[in-house]
């Protein structure tokens, strides 16, 4: 075998090894990747039932119901909205201190066959000015907020806030 063929063979084997390592890494991470969806995204394109994902939006005013489960643990039911659509969420456990109606929230869990989201984790926003980037993007896509026009309207008005007029440039 000539030197040129040996070099070509080594390069091919190195490329094959690198490609195999990349494929194995991506396959291993596939189960750990968690996607973010707004309620409108979920209702338009339902994720697979066995797939965990993040659902984000605002806690709809008047939707929070707290109770104690049969096992004595605290439980809550509430609706998450992006202004256009809403999804009911059930959660068993202690909610974060900053959790309240009209505030931004990101939940991690699975969608049940009855379109109820069973959360295993609930994250509330940091302070009165913070909004998770995913929630802000979902509100912009739903036409409920244009950052060029100023701060977001109060959360309790998002279900009734008028959508921005067509033809405006939004940034």
Coordinates of C-alpha atoms in Angstrom, one line a residue:
X1 CA 0.0 0.0 0.0
X2 CA 1.4 3.4 -1.0
X3 CA 1.7 6.3 1.4
X4 CA -1.1 8.2 -0.4
X5 CA -3.5 5.3 0.1
X6 CA -2.5 4.9 3.7
X7 CA -3.2 8.6 4.4
X8 CA -6.5 8.4 2.6
X9 CA -7.4 5.3 4.7
X10 CA -6.5 7.0 8.0
X11 CA -8.5 10.1 7.0
X12 CA -11.5 7.9 6.1
X13 CA -11.3 6.0 9.4
X14 CA -10.9 9.2 11.4
X15 CA -14.0 10.7 9.6
X16 CA -16.0 7.5 10.2
X17 CA -15.0 7.6 13.9
X18 CA -15.9 11.3 14.3
X19 CA -19.2 10.8 12.5
X20 CA -20.1 7.8 14.7
X21 CA -19.1 9.7 17.9
X22 CA -21.3 12.6 16.8
X23 CA -24.3 10.3 16.0
X24 CA -24.0 8.6 19.4
X25 CA -23.8 11.9 21.2
X26 CA -26.8 13.3 19.5
X27 CA -28.8 10.1 20.1
X28 CA -27.9 10.2 23.8
X29 CA -28.9 13.9 24.1
X30 CA -32.2 13.4 22.2
X31 CA -33.9 12.0 25.3
X32 CA -32.7 14.9 27.5
X33 CA -33.7 17.8 25.1
X34 CA -36.7 19.7 26.5
X35 CA -38.6 21.9 24.1
X36 CA -40.6 25.0 25.0
X37 CA -44.1 25.6 23.7
X38 CA -46.8 28.2 24.2
X39 CA -50.4 27.1 24.6
X40 CA -51.1 28.1 20.9
X41 CA -48.1 26.0 19.8
X42 CA -49.4 23.0 21.7
X43 CA -52.9 23.2 20.4
X44 CA -51.7 23.8 16.8
X45 CA -49.2 21.0 16.8
X46 CA -49.7 18.5 19.6
X47 CA -46.4 17.1 20.9
X48 CA -46.1 13.3 21.4
X49 CA -47.8 12.2 24.6
X50 CA -44.7 10.5 26.0
X51 CA -42.5 13.5 25.3
X52 CA -41.7 16.0 28.1
X53 CA -41.7 19.6 27.2
X54 CA -41.9 23.1 28.7
X55 CA -45.2 25.0 28.6
X56 CA -44.9 28.7 29.2
X57 CA -47.2 31.7 29.4
X58 CA -49.1 33.5 32.0
X59 CA -51.2 32.1 34.8
X60 CA -54.7 33.1 33.8
X61 CA -56.5 35.3 36.3
X62 CA -59.2 33.4 38.3
X63 CA -57.9 30.0 37.3
X64 CA -55.9 28.9 40.3
X65 CA -57.4 26.2 42.5
X66 CA -55.4 24.9 45.4
X67 CA -56.3 21.7 47.3
X68 CA -54.7 18.9 49.3
X69 CA -54.4 15.6 47.5
X70 CA -55.4 12.2 48.8
X71 CA -51.9 11.6 49.9
X72 CA -51.8 14.8 51.9
X73 CA -49.5 16.7 49.5
X74 CA -50.5 20.1 48.2
X75 CA -51.9 20.2 44.7
X76 CA -53.0 22.9 42.3
X77 CA -54.8 23.3 39.0
X78 CA -54.5 26.4 36.9
X79 CA -54.6 27.6 33.3
X80 CA -51.6 28.9 31.4
X81 CA -52.4 31.3 28.6
X82 CA -50.5 33.2 25.9
X83 CA -53.4 35.5 25.3
X84 CA -54.8 33.6 22.4
X85 CA -55.3 30.1 23.9
X86 CA -55.0 28.4 27.3
X87 CA -54.2 25.0 28.6
X88 CA -55.2 23.5 32.0
X89 CA -52.2 22.5 34.2
X90 CA -52.3 20.1 37.2
X91 CA -49.4 20.1 39.6
X92 CA -48.7 18.2 42.8
X93 CA -46.2 19.8 45.1
X94 CA -45.4 23.1 46.6
X95 CA -45.7 26.0 44.2
X96 CA -42.9 28.6 44.1
X97 CA -43.3 31.6 46.4
X98 CA -43.5 34.0 43.4
X99 CA -46.3 31.9 41.7
X100 CA -49.6 33.9 41.4
X101 CA -52.3 34.8 38.9
X102 CA -51.3 37.1 36.1
X103 CA -47.6 36.2 36.4
X104 CA -45.3 34.5 33.9
X105 CA -44.7 30.8 34.5
X106 CA -42.8 28.0 32.8
X107 CA -43.9 24.4 33.6
X108 CA -42.2 21.1 32.7
X109 CA -44.3 18.0 32.1
X110 CA -46.4 16.0 29.7
X111 CA -49.7 16.6 27.9
X112 CA -52.4 14.1 28.8
X113 CA -54.9 12.7 26.2
X114 CA -57.6 15.0 27.6
X115 CA -55.3 18.1 26.7
X116 CA -54.5 18.7 30.4
X117 CA -50.9 19.3 31.1
X118 CA -49.4 17.4 34.1
X119 CA -46.5 19.4 35.4
X120 CA -43.6 17.9 37.3
X121 CA -42.0 21.3 37.8
X122 CA -43.2 24.8 38.0
X123 CA -41.0 27.8 37.6
X124 CA -42.2 31.4 38.4
X125 CA -40.7 34.6 37.2
X126 CA -38.0 36.4 39.3
X127 CA -39.5 39.8 39.9
X128 CA -42.1 42.3 38.6
X129 CA -40.0 43.2 35.5
X130 CA -38.7 39.7 34.4
X131 CA -40.4 37.7 31.8
X132 CA -38.9 34.5 30.4
X133 CA -37.7 35.0 26.9
X134 CA -39.8 32.1 25.7
X135 CA -43.0 33.7 27.1
X136 CA -42.1 37.1 25.6
X137 CA -41.6 35.4 22.2
X138 CA -44.9 33.5 22.4
X139 CA -46.8 36.8 23.3
X140 CA -45.2 38.5 20.3
X141 CA -46.1 35.6 18.0
X142 CA -49.6 35.6 19.3
X143 CA -49.8 39.4 18.5
X144 CA -50.5 40.3 22.1
X145 CA -47.4 42.5 22.7
X146 CA -45.2 44.6 20.5
X147 CA -42.0 45.6 22.4
X148 CA -41.6 48.7 20.2
X149 CA -44.8 50.1 21.7
X150 CA -43.5 49.9 25.3
X151 CA -43.9 47.6 28.2
X152 CA -46.2 44.6 28.1
X153 CA -49.8 45.4 29.2
X154 CA -50.9 44.1 32.6
X155 CA -51.2 40.3 32.6
X156 CA -54.8 40.3 33.6
X157 CA -55.8 42.1 30.4
X158 CA -54.0 39.8 27.9
X159 CA -57.0 37.7 27.2
X160 CA -58.9 40.9 26.2
X161 CA -56.1 43.2 24.9
X162 CA -56.5 44.2 21.3
X163 CA -54.1 42.8 18.9
X164 CA -51.6 45.2 17.2
X165 CA -52.8 46.5 13.9
X166 CA -51.5 44.8 10.8
X167 CA -48.8 46.6 8.8
X168 CA -46.9 48.0 11.8
X169 CA -43.2 47.2 11.9
X170 CA -42.4 45.3 15.1
X171 CA -38.7 44.8 15.5

